[in-house]
PDB file of C-alpha atoms in Angstrom:
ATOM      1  CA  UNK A  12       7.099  21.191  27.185  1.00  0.00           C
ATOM      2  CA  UNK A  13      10.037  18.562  26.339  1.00  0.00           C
ATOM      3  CA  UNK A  14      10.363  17.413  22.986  1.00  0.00           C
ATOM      4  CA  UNK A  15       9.319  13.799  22.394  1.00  0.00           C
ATOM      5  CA  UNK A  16      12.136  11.482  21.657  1.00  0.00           C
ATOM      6  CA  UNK A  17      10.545   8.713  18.890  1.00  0.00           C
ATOM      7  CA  UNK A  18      12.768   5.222  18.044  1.00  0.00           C
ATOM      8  CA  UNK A  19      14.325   6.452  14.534  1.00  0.00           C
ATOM      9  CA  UNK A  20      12.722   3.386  13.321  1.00  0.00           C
ATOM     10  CA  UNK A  21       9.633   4.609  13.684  1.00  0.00           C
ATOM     11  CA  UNK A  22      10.466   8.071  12.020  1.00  0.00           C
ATOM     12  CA  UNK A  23      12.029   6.455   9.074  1.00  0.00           C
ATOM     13  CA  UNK A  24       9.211   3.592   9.017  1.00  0.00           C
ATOM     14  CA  UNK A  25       6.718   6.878   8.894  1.00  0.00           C
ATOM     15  CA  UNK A  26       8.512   8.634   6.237  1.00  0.00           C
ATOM     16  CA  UNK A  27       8.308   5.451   3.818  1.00  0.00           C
ATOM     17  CA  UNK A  28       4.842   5.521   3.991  1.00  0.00           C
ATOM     18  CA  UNK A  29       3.988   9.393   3.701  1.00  0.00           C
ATOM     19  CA  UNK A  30       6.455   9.412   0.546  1.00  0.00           C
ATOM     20  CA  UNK A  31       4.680   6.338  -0.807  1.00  0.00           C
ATOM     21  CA  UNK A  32       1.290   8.028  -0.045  1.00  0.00           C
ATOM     22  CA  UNK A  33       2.005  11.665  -0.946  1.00  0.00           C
ATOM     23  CA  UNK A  34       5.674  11.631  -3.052  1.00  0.00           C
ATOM     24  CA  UNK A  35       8.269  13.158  -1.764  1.00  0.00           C
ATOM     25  CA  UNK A  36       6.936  17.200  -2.252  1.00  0.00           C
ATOM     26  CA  UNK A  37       3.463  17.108  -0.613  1.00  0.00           C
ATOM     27  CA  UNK A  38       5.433  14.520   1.955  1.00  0.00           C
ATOM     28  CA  UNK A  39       7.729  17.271   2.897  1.00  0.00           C
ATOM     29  CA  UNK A  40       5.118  20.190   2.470  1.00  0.00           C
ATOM     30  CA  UNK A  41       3.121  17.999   5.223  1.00  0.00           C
ATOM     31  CA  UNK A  42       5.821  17.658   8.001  1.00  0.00           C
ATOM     32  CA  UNK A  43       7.224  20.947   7.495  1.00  0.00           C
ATOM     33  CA  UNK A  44       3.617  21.926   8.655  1.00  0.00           C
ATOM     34  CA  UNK A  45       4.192  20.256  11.822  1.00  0.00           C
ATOM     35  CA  UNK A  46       7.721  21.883  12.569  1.00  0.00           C
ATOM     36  CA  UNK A  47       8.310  24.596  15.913  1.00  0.00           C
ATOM     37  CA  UNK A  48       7.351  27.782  14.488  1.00  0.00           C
ATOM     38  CA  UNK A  49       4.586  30.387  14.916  1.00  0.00           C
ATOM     39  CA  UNK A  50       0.683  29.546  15.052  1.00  0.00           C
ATOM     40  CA  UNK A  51      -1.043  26.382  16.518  1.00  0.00           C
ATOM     41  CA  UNK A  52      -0.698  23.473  14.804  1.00  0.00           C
ATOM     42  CA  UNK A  53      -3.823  22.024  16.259  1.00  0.00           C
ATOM     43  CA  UNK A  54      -6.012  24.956  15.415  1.00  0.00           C
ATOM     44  CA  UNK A  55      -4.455  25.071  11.846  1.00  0.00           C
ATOM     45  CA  UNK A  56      -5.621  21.015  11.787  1.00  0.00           C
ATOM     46  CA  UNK A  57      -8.751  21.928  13.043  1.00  0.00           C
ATOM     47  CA  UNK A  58      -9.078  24.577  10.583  1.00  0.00           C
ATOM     48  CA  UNK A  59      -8.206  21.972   7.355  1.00  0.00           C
ATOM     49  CA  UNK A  60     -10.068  18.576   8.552  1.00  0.00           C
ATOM     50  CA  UNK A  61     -12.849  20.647  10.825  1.00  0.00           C
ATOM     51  CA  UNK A  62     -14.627  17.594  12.896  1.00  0.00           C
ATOM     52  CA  UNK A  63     -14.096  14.456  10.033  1.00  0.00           C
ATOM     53  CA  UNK A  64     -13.097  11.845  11.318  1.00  0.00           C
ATOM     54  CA  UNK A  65      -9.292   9.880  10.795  1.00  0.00           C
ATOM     55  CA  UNK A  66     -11.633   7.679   8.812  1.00  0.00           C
ATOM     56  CA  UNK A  67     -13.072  10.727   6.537  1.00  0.00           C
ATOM     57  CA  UNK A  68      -9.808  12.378   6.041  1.00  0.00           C
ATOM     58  CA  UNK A  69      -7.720   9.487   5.292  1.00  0.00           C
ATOM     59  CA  UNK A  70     -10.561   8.269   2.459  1.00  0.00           C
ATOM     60  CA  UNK A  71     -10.597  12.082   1.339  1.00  0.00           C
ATOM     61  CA  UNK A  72      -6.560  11.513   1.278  1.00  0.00           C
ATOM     62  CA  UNK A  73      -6.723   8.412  -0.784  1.00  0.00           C
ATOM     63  CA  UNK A  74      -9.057  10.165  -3.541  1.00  0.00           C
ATOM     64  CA  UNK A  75      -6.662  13.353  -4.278  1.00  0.00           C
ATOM     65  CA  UNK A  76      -3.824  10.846  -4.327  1.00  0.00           C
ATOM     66  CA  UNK A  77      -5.987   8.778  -7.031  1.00  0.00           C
ATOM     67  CA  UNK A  78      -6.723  11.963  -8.645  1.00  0.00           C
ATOM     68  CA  UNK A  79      -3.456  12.741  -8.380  1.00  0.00           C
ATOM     69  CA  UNK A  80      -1.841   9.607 -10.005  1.00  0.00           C
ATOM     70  CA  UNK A  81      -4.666   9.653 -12.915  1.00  0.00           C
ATOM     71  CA  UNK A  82      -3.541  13.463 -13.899  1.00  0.00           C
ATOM     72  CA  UNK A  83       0.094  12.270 -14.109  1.00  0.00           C
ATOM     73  CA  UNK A  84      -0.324   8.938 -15.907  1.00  0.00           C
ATOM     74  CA  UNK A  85      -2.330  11.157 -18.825  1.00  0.00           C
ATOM     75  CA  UNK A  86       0.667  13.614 -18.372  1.00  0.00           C
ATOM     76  CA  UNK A  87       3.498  11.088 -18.619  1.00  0.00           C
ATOM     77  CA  UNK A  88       1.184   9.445 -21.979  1.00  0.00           C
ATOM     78  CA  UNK A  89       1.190  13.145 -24.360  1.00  0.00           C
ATOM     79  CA  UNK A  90       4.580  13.921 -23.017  1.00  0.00           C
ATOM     80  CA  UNK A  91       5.560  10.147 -24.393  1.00  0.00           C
ATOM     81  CA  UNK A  92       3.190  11.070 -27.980  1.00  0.00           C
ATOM     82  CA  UNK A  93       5.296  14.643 -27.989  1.00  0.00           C
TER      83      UNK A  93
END
């Protein structure tokens, strides 16, 4: 199979928003996931979302990044008290 050419655009419009959703770590962590290598991508997906739908996972997304943001703003308050 050919590898899909995408407008760079598009690829730098799309890594703006996983950085703003995810920072730059889990943002990388997440597209290194989709790079060539061994396994099947799809069944790994399958395997981490099972059958929820875009609407399910990007709501469970959006809590763990709320979580996420909480834990740090209490870590970035006693690091500022220390």
């Amino acid at each position: 199979m050919g590898r899909l050419i995408v407008d760079p655009k598009i690829l730098r419009k799309g890594w703006k928003a996983l950085v703003e959703e995810l920072g730059v770590v889990d943002a990388t962590k997440f597209v290194l996931a989709f790079e060539p290598g061994e396994g099947d991508s799809v069944k790994e997906l399958q395997k981490m979302w099972g059958d929820k739908s875009i609407d399910e996972i990007h709501t469970e997304i959006m809590k763990l990044t709320k979580h996420r943001m909480k834990k740090f703003a209490s870590q970035d308050v006693k690091a500022s008290i220390h």
